[in-house]
Every structure is written in C-alpha cells, then in structure tokens.
Amino acid sequence: MKSYAESQAIRDFLFENPIHLDVALAVQETWPSIRDTVCNEFLDQLCTRIREVESIQKCETSVQIGSVYKGAAAHSSRIWLYGDNWKPYVTSAKANLPPWGNRTAFVLEPDGKDLGYWFFNVQTPLSLDTMVATDRSRQEHLQQELSDGLGKSEGTTHNLRWPWWIYATPDMRHWNSLVPRLYRECKSSEGEITRYFVETFVSLALKAIPVIDQIEHTRSCST
C-alpha cells in the first residue's frame, strides 16, 4: 500500500467481509514467490538492455556486464559492470568476494530488505578497513576522483566498500511495491521504470569508467 488510507481501506474491507480472509492469507504467503519471479525477469531484462546500449558497446575500455538475482535480501541481487583491465585488489583465499571478483565495479543493487532502496554505486571487493595499505590509498584516491567526476556521494562511506553511491529516485527505489508495473514492463520490454534504470545506469557508468581507468592505469572511455 502506498498510503495509510489505502492500507486501512483493505483492512476495513477484510474485517467487514471475513469470507475473504483465507484468500488474503493465501495471497500473502504466495507473494514472495510471485515477486521473485517478476523481479528476476525484470533484472535480467535490464541487464540485456544495458548490454545493447551503443555507447557501452563502443566504450574503449573492454567491459564485462553481469547480473544475479538471489531474492529480497540487501545486496543479494545485482547488475554490475567492470573493466577487463582494471587492477585487481589484493585478497586472501578466504575473502568473501562479490560476483565480479577482486576488481572495482559499477553496480546497481538494493540496500534494504524486500528489494528496497536500490542504489547505483562504485564498489570495491573489500571494505576499506580490510585492505592492504597500497589498496587502501588507492580506494581513498578513487573516492575523491569519483566525487569530482560524478558529483557528491549520497553519504559517508568510511570503512566501507562503496567509494561512491546514490539512491535511485524515490518512486523507483522500492521494487516490492512496483511488482505490478515491473510485470507489465517485462511483457512489453519497455516502460518508464525500464528506461529510468537503463539510462541512469549507463549515464553514471560512462562517467565512472574513465575515472576508474585513471586510477587503474588503463585507457579512458570515450562517450
């Protein structure tokens, strides 16, 4: 429900018509499966659309783009992009690395449960306080350069693995409540939400790539 009034209207209806309580319970128990099916398909659609964008295909830096859907927990479902030549970070065999391994990546993922608070970010494979000294200095440099190149980050990232990040616009950042619209866009392969995430991901990634290239000693991306 988008408002207290809408939620209260549903409550009032069910209490006035208790014959529908069993149906409400069945819907509630089935919802996570429905949501996961739709959001998995939508995330895959976004990843495909991003790969097809001409400016990404023509980027001088050879990039890899991937996605994974693992349910509604924070940071479990993602789309990522990284450069083949970006310098790996020093990691141990026991390190819990992200799907893209030990490089920096540009990522879209949820920061909260139930697929809420989706945010765009530049992410390193380790948090700042677990890096070796040379990598820590490199990440701090990256944080400053990203702030100059992409604008101010949403908030503090001290000792975290996100040197830069911003939330998606408020009406697009909570997918649980957007499932009906996401389903319709999956069937049409087009729509306002699809355009927003594809265009924003590509626009920010094309700004982030040359900044990361500069730090990682590789070629810049021409937009």
PDB file of C-alpha atoms in Angstrom:
ATOM      1  CA  MET A   1       0.000   0.000   0.000  1.00  0.00           C
ATOM      2  CA  LYS A   2       1.252   3.461  -0.873  1.00  0.00           C
ATOM      3  CA  SER A   3      -0.549   5.224   1.976  1.00  0.00           C
ATOM      4  CA  TYR A   4      -2.111   4.571   5.371  1.00  0.00           C
ATOM      5  CA  ALA A   5      -5.561   5.304   3.921  1.00  0.00           C
ATOM      6  CA  GLU A   6      -5.168   2.576   1.288  1.00  0.00           C
ATOM      7  CA  SER A   7      -3.934   0.081   3.851  1.00  0.00           C
ATOM      8  CA  GLN A   8      -6.777   0.924   6.206  1.00  0.00           C
ATOM      9  CA  ALA A   9      -9.331   0.513   3.402  1.00  0.00           C
ATOM     10  CA  ILE A  10      -8.096  -3.031   2.784  1.00  0.00           C
ATOM     11  CA  ARG A  11      -8.217  -3.827   6.500  1.00  0.00           C
ATOM     12  CA  ASP A  12     -11.753  -2.479   6.786  1.00  0.00           C
ATOM     13  CA  PHE A  13     -12.877  -4.471   3.750  1.00  0.00           C
ATOM     14  CA  LEU A  14     -11.477  -7.728   5.104  1.00  0.00           C
ATOM     15  CA  PHE A  15     -12.967  -7.276   8.560  1.00  0.00           C
ATOM     16  CA  GLU A  16     -16.321  -6.435   7.027  1.00  0.00           C
ATOM     17  CA  ASN A  17     -16.049  -9.412   4.654  1.00  0.00           C
ATOM     18  CA  PRO A  18     -14.211 -12.105   6.655  1.00  0.00           C
ATOM     19  CA  ILE A  19     -15.021 -14.705   3.999  1.00  0.00           C
ATOM     20  CA  HIS A  20     -12.044 -13.231   2.080  1.00  0.00           C
ATOM     21  CA  LEU A  21      -9.537 -13.657   4.930  1.00  0.00           C
ATOM     22  CA  ASP A  22      -8.417 -17.068   3.645  1.00  0.00           C
ATOM     23  CA  VAL A  23      -7.788 -15.574   0.209  1.00  0.00           C
ATOM     24  CA  ALA A  24      -5.810 -12.700   1.751  1.00  0.00           C
ATOM     25  CA  LEU A  25      -3.656 -15.189   3.656  1.00  0.00           C
ATOM     26  CA  ALA A  26      -3.042 -17.256   0.523  1.00  0.00           C
ATOM     27  CA  VAL A  27      -2.038 -14.161  -1.429  1.00  0.00           C
ATOM     28  CA  GLN A  28       0.299 -13.045   1.361  1.00  0.00           C
ATOM     29  CA  GLU A  29       2.020 -16.433   1.507  1.00  0.00           C
ATOM     30  CA  THR A  30       2.373 -16.643  -2.273  1.00  0.00           C
ATOM     31  CA  TRP A  31       3.590 -13.062  -2.755  1.00  0.00           C
ATOM     32  CA  PRO A  32       7.343 -13.664  -2.198  1.00  0.00           C
ATOM     33  CA  SER A  33       7.389 -16.276  -4.961  1.00  0.00           C
ATOM     34  CA  ILE A  34       5.448 -14.003  -7.317  1.00  0.00           C
ATOM     35  CA  ARG A  35       7.687 -11.044  -6.522  1.00  0.00           C
ATOM     36  CA  ASP A  36      10.885 -13.062  -7.030  1.00  0.00           C
ATOM     37  CA  THR A  37       9.733 -14.409 -10.399  1.00  0.00           C
ATOM     38  CA  VAL A  38       8.863 -10.936 -11.687  1.00  0.00           C
ATOM     39  CA  CYS A  39      11.914  -9.148 -10.272  1.00  0.00           C
ATOM     40  CA  ASN A  40      14.278 -11.841 -11.537  1.00  0.00           C
ATOM     41  CA  GLU A  41      12.882 -11.429 -15.056  1.00  0.00           C
ATOM     42  CA  PHE A  42      12.958  -7.635 -14.797  1.00  0.00           C
ATOM     43  CA  LEU A  43      16.576  -7.565 -13.588  1.00  0.00           C
ATOM     44  CA  ASP A  44      17.602  -9.861 -16.444  1.00  0.00           C
ATOM     45  CA  GLN A  45      15.778  -7.568 -18.883  1.00  0.00           C
ATOM     46  CA  LEU A  46      17.632  -4.522 -17.550  1.00  0.00           C
ATOM     47  CA  CYS A  47      20.983  -6.282 -17.907  1.00  0.00           C
ATOM     48  CA  THR A  48      20.210  -7.251 -21.508  1.00  0.00           C
ATOM     49  CA  ARG A  49      19.123  -3.713 -22.371  1.00  0.00           C
ATOM     50  CA  ILE A  50      22.272  -2.217 -20.816  1.00  0.00           C
ATOM     51  CA  ARG A  51      24.479  -4.546 -22.876  1.00  0.00           C
ATOM     52  CA  GLU A  52      22.683  -3.397 -26.033  1.00  0.00           C
ATOM     53  CA  VAL A  53      23.326   0.341 -25.498  1.00  0.00           C
ATOM     54  CA  GLU A  54      25.602   1.569 -28.298  1.00  0.00           C
ATOM     55  CA  SER A  55      27.736   3.823 -26.092  1.00  0.00           C
ATOM     56  CA  ILE A  56      28.528   0.858 -23.855  1.00  0.00           C
ATOM     57  CA  GLN A  57      29.416  -1.328 -26.825  1.00  0.00           C
ATOM     58  CA  LYS A  58      31.703   1.388 -28.220  1.00  0.00           C
ATOM     59  CA  CYS A  59      33.454   2.093 -24.945  1.00  0.00           C
ATOM     60  CA  GLU A  60      37.241   1.953 -25.422  1.00  0.00           C
ATOM     61  CA  THR A  61      37.579   0.081 -22.166  1.00  0.00           C
ATOM     62  CA  SER A  62      36.540  -3.545 -22.633  1.00  0.00           C
ATOM     63  CA  VAL A  63      33.806  -4.090 -20.053  1.00  0.00           C
ATOM     64  CA  GLN A  64      32.031  -7.135 -18.680  1.00  0.00           C
ATOM     65  CA  ILE A  65      28.389  -6.855 -17.590  1.00  0.00           C
ATOM     66  CA  GLY A  66      26.573  -9.410 -15.463  1.00  0.00           C
ATOM     67  CA  SER A  67      23.589  -9.853 -13.184  1.00  0.00           C
ATOM     68  CA  VAL A  68      22.329 -12.190 -10.491  1.00  0.00           C
ATOM     69  CA  TYR A  69      19.041 -12.492  -8.635  1.00  0.00           C
ATOM     70  CA  LYS A  70      19.155 -14.148  -5.214  1.00  0.00           C
ATOM     71  CA  GLY A  71      15.995 -12.933  -3.543  1.00  0.00           C
ATOM     72  CA  ALA A  72      14.964  -9.997  -1.417  1.00  0.00           C
ATOM     73  CA  ALA A  73      17.892  -9.618   0.992  1.00  0.00           C
ATOM     74  CA  ALA A  74      20.046  -6.494   0.827  1.00  0.00           C
ATOM     75  CA  HIS A  75      22.947  -6.634  -1.661  1.00  0.00           C
ATOM     76  CA  SER A  76      21.912 -10.070  -2.958  1.00  0.00           C
ATOM     77  CA  SER A  77      20.502  -9.136  -6.378  1.00  0.00           C
ATOM     78  CA  ARG A  78      22.658  -7.028  -8.661  1.00  0.00           C
ATOM     79  CA  ILE A  79      23.751  -5.776 -12.057  1.00  0.00           C
ATOM     80  CA  TRP A  80      27.451  -5.000 -12.370  1.00  0.00           C
ATOM     81  CA  LEU A  81      29.950  -3.667 -14.882  1.00  0.00           C
ATOM     82  CA  TYR A  82      33.731  -3.791 -14.662  1.00  0.00           C
ATOM     83  CA  GLY A  83      36.718  -3.249 -16.925  1.00  0.00           C
ATOM     84  CA  ASP A  84      38.799  -6.254 -18.003  1.00  0.00           C
ATOM     85  CA  ASN A  85      41.997  -4.312 -17.375  1.00  0.00           C
ATOM     86  CA  TRP A  86      41.120  -2.807 -14.006  1.00  0.00           C
ATOM     87  CA  LYS A  87      43.776  -3.741 -11.499  1.00  0.00           C
ATOM     88  CA  PRO A  88      42.720  -6.466  -9.036  1.00  0.00           C
ATOM     89  CA  TYR A  89      42.821  -5.803  -5.303  1.00  0.00           C
ATOM     90  CA  VAL A  90      44.926  -7.937  -3.007  1.00  0.00           C
ATOM     91  CA  THR A  91      42.587 -10.533  -1.483  1.00  0.00           C
ATOM     92  CA  SER A  92      43.026 -13.676   0.551  1.00  0.00           C
ATOM     93  CA  ALA A  93      41.727 -17.095  -0.406  1.00  0.00           C
ATOM     94  CA  LYS A  94      39.139 -16.770   2.391  1.00  0.00           C
ATOM     95  CA  ALA A  95      37.796 -13.389   1.261  1.00  0.00           C
ATOM     96  CA  ASN A  96      34.064 -13.261   0.551  1.00  0.00           C
ATOM     97  CA  LEU A  97      34.269 -11.686  -2.889  1.00  0.00           C
ATOM     98  CA  PRO A  98      31.347 -10.289  -4.923  1.00  0.00           C
ATOM     99  CA  PRO A  99      30.266 -11.994  -8.176  1.00  0.00           C
ATOM    100  CA  TRP A 100      32.672  -9.891 -10.253  1.00  0.00           C
ATOM    101  CA  GLY A 101      35.702 -10.992  -8.252  1.00  0.00           C
ATOM    102  CA  ASN A 102      38.509  -8.813  -6.909  1.00  0.00           C
ATOM    103  CA  ARG A 103      38.116  -5.713  -9.102  1.00  0.00           C
ATOM    104  CA  THR A 104      36.274  -2.439  -8.722  1.00  0.00           C
ATOM    105  CA  ALA A 105      32.816  -2.479 -10.352  1.00  0.00           C
ATOM    106  CA  PHE A 106      29.914  -0.160 -11.103  1.00  0.00           C
ATOM    107  CA  VAL A 107      26.837  -1.751  -9.524  1.00  0.00           C
ATOM    108  CA  LEU A 108      23.062  -1.448  -9.187  1.00  0.00           C
ATOM    109  CA  GLU A 109      21.694  -3.273  -6.135  1.00  0.00           C
ATOM    110  CA  PRO A 110      19.209  -2.939  -3.236  1.00  0.00           C
ATOM    111  CA  ASP A 111      20.449  -1.605   0.102  1.00  0.00           C
ATOM    112  CA  GLY A 112      17.498  -2.944   2.095  1.00  0.00           C
ATOM    113  CA  LYS A 113      15.304  -5.997   2.522  1.00  0.00           C
ATOM    114  CA  ASP A 114      12.293  -6.725   0.298  1.00  0.00           C
ATOM    115  CA  LEU A 115      14.165  -5.235  -2.687  1.00  0.00           C
ATOM    116  CA  GLY A 116      14.068  -1.739  -1.244  1.00  0.00           C
ATOM    117  CA  TYR A 117      16.445   1.197  -1.542  1.00  0.00           C
ATOM    118  CA  TRP A 118      18.022   0.337  -4.897  1.00  0.00           C
ATOM    119  CA  PHE A 119      21.167   2.371  -5.403  1.00  0.00           C
ATOM    120  CA  PHE A 120      23.842   2.956  -8.026  1.00  0.00           C
ATOM    121  CA  ASN A 121      27.382   2.619  -6.724  1.00  0.00           C
ATOM    122  CA  VAL A 122      31.048   2.112  -7.396  1.00  0.00           C
ATOM    123  CA  GLN A 123      32.123  -0.834  -5.276  1.00  0.00           C
ATOM    124  CA  THR A 124      35.469  -2.349  -4.337  1.00  0.00           C
ATOM    125  CA  PRO A 125      35.737  -6.054  -3.427  1.00  0.00           C
ATOM    126  CA  LEU A 126      36.868  -5.372   0.149  1.00  0.00           C
ATOM    127  CA  SER A 127      35.953  -2.771   2.738  1.00  0.00           C
ATOM    128  CA  LEU A 128      38.471  -0.012   3.346  1.00  0.00           C
ATOM    129  CA  ASP A 129      39.497  -1.300   6.780  1.00  0.00           C
ATOM    130  CA  THR A 130      40.417  -4.781   5.475  1.00  0.00           C
ATOM    131  CA  MET A 131      42.619  -3.688   2.557  1.00  0.00           C
ATOM    132  CA  VAL A 132      46.390  -3.698   2.402  1.00  0.00           C
ATOM    133  CA  ALA A 133      47.892  -0.227   2.715  1.00  0.00           C
ATOM    134  CA  THR A 134      48.513   0.327  -1.004  1.00  0.00           C
ATOM    135  CA  ASP A 135      44.955  -0.671  -1.923  1.00  0.00           C
ATOM    136  CA  ARG A 136      43.537   1.486   0.867  1.00  0.00           C
ATOM    137  CA  SER A 137      45.380   4.512  -0.514  1.00  0.00           C
ATOM    138  CA  ARG A 138      44.112   3.637  -3.971  1.00  0.00           C
ATOM    139  CA  GLN A 139      40.498   3.416  -2.809  1.00  0.00           C
ATOM    140  CA  GLU A 140      40.745   6.746  -0.981  1.00  0.00           C
ATOM    141  CA  HIS A 141      42.106   8.328  -4.187  1.00  0.00           C
ATOM    142  CA  LEU A 142      39.278   6.729  -6.141  1.00  0.00           C
ATOM    143  CA  GLN A 143      36.712   8.143  -3.727  1.00  0.00           C
ATOM    144  CA  GLN A 144      37.954  11.692  -4.229  1.00  0.00           C
ATOM    145  CA  GLU A 145      38.152  11.395  -8.017  1.00  0.00           C
ATOM    146  CA  LEU A 146      34.656   9.899  -8.246  1.00  0.00           C
ATOM    147  CA  SER A 147      33.276  12.747  -6.177  1.00  0.00           C
ATOM    148  CA  ASP A 148      34.850  15.205  -8.615  1.00  0.00           C
ATOM    149  CA  GLY A 149      33.714  13.297 -11.710  1.00  0.00           C
ATOM    150  CA  LEU A 150      30.223  12.138 -10.719  1.00  0.00           C
ATOM    151  CA  GLY A 151      29.200  14.624  -8.068  1.00  0.00           C
ATOM    152  CA  LYS A 152      28.801  14.225  -4.341  1.00  0.00           C
ATOM    153  CA  SER A 153      28.065  10.772  -2.992  1.00  0.00           C
ATOM    154  CA  GLU A 154      24.809  10.142  -1.136  1.00  0.00           C
ATOM    155  CA  GLY A 155      26.529   9.758   2.239  1.00  0.00           C
ATOM    156  CA  THR A 156      29.607   8.734   4.166  1.00  0.00           C
ATOM    157  CA  THR A 157      31.448   5.598   3.080  1.00  0.00           C
ATOM    158  CA  HIS A 158      34.138   5.443   5.755  1.00  0.00           C
ATOM    159  CA  ASN A 159      35.482   1.899   6.182  1.00  0.00           C
ATOM    160  CA  LEU A 160      33.003   0.600   3.622  1.00  0.00           C
ATOM    161  CA  ARG A 161      33.474  -0.813   0.151  1.00  0.00           C
ATOM    162  CA  TRP A 162      31.483   1.916  -1.610  1.00  0.00           C
ATOM    163  CA  PRO A 163      33.684   4.914  -2.515  1.00  0.00           C
ATOM    164  CA  TRP A 164      30.682   6.481  -4.298  1.00  0.00           C
ATOM    165  CA  TRP A 165      26.916   5.865  -4.373  1.00  0.00           C
ATOM    166  CA  ILE A 166      23.485   7.450  -4.860  1.00  0.00           C
ATOM    167  CA  TYR A 167      19.969   6.089  -4.366  1.00  0.00           C
ATOM    168  CA  ALA A 168      17.547   5.635  -7.225  1.00  0.00           C
ATOM    169  CA  THR A 169      14.817   8.267  -7.373  1.00  0.00           C
ATOM    170  CA  PRO A 170      12.240   7.737  -4.560  1.00  0.00           C
ATOM    171  CA  ASP A 171       9.435   6.484  -6.801  1.00  0.00           C
ATOM    172  CA  MET A 172      11.706   3.831  -8.370  1.00  0.00           C
ATOM    173  CA  ARG A 173      13.773   2.550  -5.439  1.00  0.00           C
ATOM    174  CA  HIS A 174      11.323   0.080  -3.793  1.00  0.00           C
ATOM    175  CA  TRP A 175      10.600  -2.822  -6.124  1.00  0.00           C
ATOM    176  CA  ASN A 176       8.284  -4.783  -3.822  1.00  0.00           C
ATOM    177  CA  SER A 177       5.547  -2.194  -4.342  1.00  0.00           C
ATOM    178  CA  LEU A 178       6.374  -1.864  -8.052  1.00  0.00           C
ATOM    179  CA  VAL A 179       5.888  -5.533  -8.959  1.00  0.00           C
ATOM    180  CA  PRO A 180       2.639  -4.990 -10.943  1.00  0.00           C
ATOM    181  CA  ARG A 181       4.358  -2.338 -13.071  1.00  0.00           C
ATOM    182  CA  LEU A 182       7.519  -4.416 -13.399  1.00  0.00           C
ATOM    183  CA  TYR A 183       5.436  -7.348 -14.628  1.00  0.00           C
ATOM    184  CA  ARG A 184       3.786  -5.217 -17.311  1.00  0.00           C
ATOM    185  CA  GLU A 185       7.167  -3.886 -18.443  1.00  0.00           C
ATOM    186  CA  CYS A 186       8.582  -7.415 -18.607  1.00  0.00           C
ATOM    187  CA  LYS A 187       5.796  -8.334 -21.008  1.00  0.00           C
ATOM    188  CA  SER A 188       6.228  -5.234 -23.155  1.00  0.00           C
ATOM    189  CA  SER A 189      10.058  -4.998 -22.845  1.00  0.00           C
ATOM    190  CA  GLU A 190       9.592  -1.244 -22.412  1.00  0.00           C
ATOM    191  CA  GLY A 191       8.324   1.282 -19.892  1.00  0.00           C
ATOM    192  CA  GLU A 192       9.164   4.180 -17.615  1.00  0.00           C
ATOM    193  CA  ILE A 193      10.938   2.088 -14.975  1.00  0.00           C
ATOM    194  CA  THR A 194      12.998   0.189 -17.547  1.00  0.00           C
ATOM    195  CA  ARG A 195      14.062   3.426 -19.249  1.00  0.00           C
ATOM    196  CA  TYR A 196      14.969   5.052 -15.951  1.00  0.00           C
ATOM    197  CA  PHE A 197      17.244   2.254 -14.740  1.00  0.00           C
ATOM    198  CA  VAL A 198      18.894   1.605 -18.099  1.00  0.00           C
ATOM    199  CA  GLU A 199      19.516   5.268 -18.867  1.00  0.00           C
ATOM    200  CA  THR A 200      20.703   6.115 -15.351  1.00  0.00           C
ATOM    201  CA  PHE A 201      22.972   3.071 -15.115  1.00  0.00           C
ATOM    202  CA  VAL A 202      24.558   3.813 -18.486  1.00  0.00           C
ATOM    203  CA  SER A 203      24.908   7.549 -17.869  1.00  0.00           C
ATOM    204  CA  LEU A 204      26.619   7.071 -14.491  1.00  0.00           C
ATOM    205  CA  ALA A 205      28.739   4.138 -15.658  1.00  0.00           C
ATOM    206  CA  LEU A 206      30.095   6.139 -18.595  1.00  0.00           C
ATOM    207  CA  LYS A 207      31.153   8.843 -16.151  1.00  0.00           C
ATOM    208  CA  ALA A 208      32.653   6.357 -13.687  1.00  0.00           C
ATOM    209  CA  ILE A 209      34.620   4.288 -16.214  1.00  0.00           C
ATOM    210  CA  PRO A 210      37.202   6.955 -17.198  1.00  0.00           C
ATOM    211  CA  VAL A 211      37.672   7.900 -13.534  1.00  0.00           C
ATOM    212  CA  ILE A 212      38.349   4.289 -12.576  1.00  0.00           C
ATOM    213  CA  ASP A 213      40.553   3.871 -15.660  1.00  0.00           C
ATOM    214  CA  GLN A 214      42.677   6.777 -14.499  1.00  0.00           C
ATOM    215  CA  ILE A 215      43.245   5.201 -11.097  1.00  0.00           C
ATOM    216  CA  GLU A 216      43.739   1.722 -12.552  1.00  0.00           C
ATOM    217  CA  HIS A 217      46.207   2.881 -15.224  1.00  0.00           C
ATOM    218  CA  THR A 218      44.136   1.892 -18.256  1.00  0.00           C
ATOM    219  CA  ARG A 219      42.698   3.725 -21.230  1.00  0.00           C
ATOM    220  CA  SER A 220      39.803   6.144 -20.828  1.00  0.00           C
ATOM    221  CA  CYS A 221      36.337   5.553 -22.173  1.00  0.00           C
ATOM    222  CA  SER A 222      35.125   7.808 -24.991  1.00  0.00           C
ATOM    223  CA  THR A 223      31.432   8.683 -24.717  1.00  0.00           C
TER     224      THR A 223
END
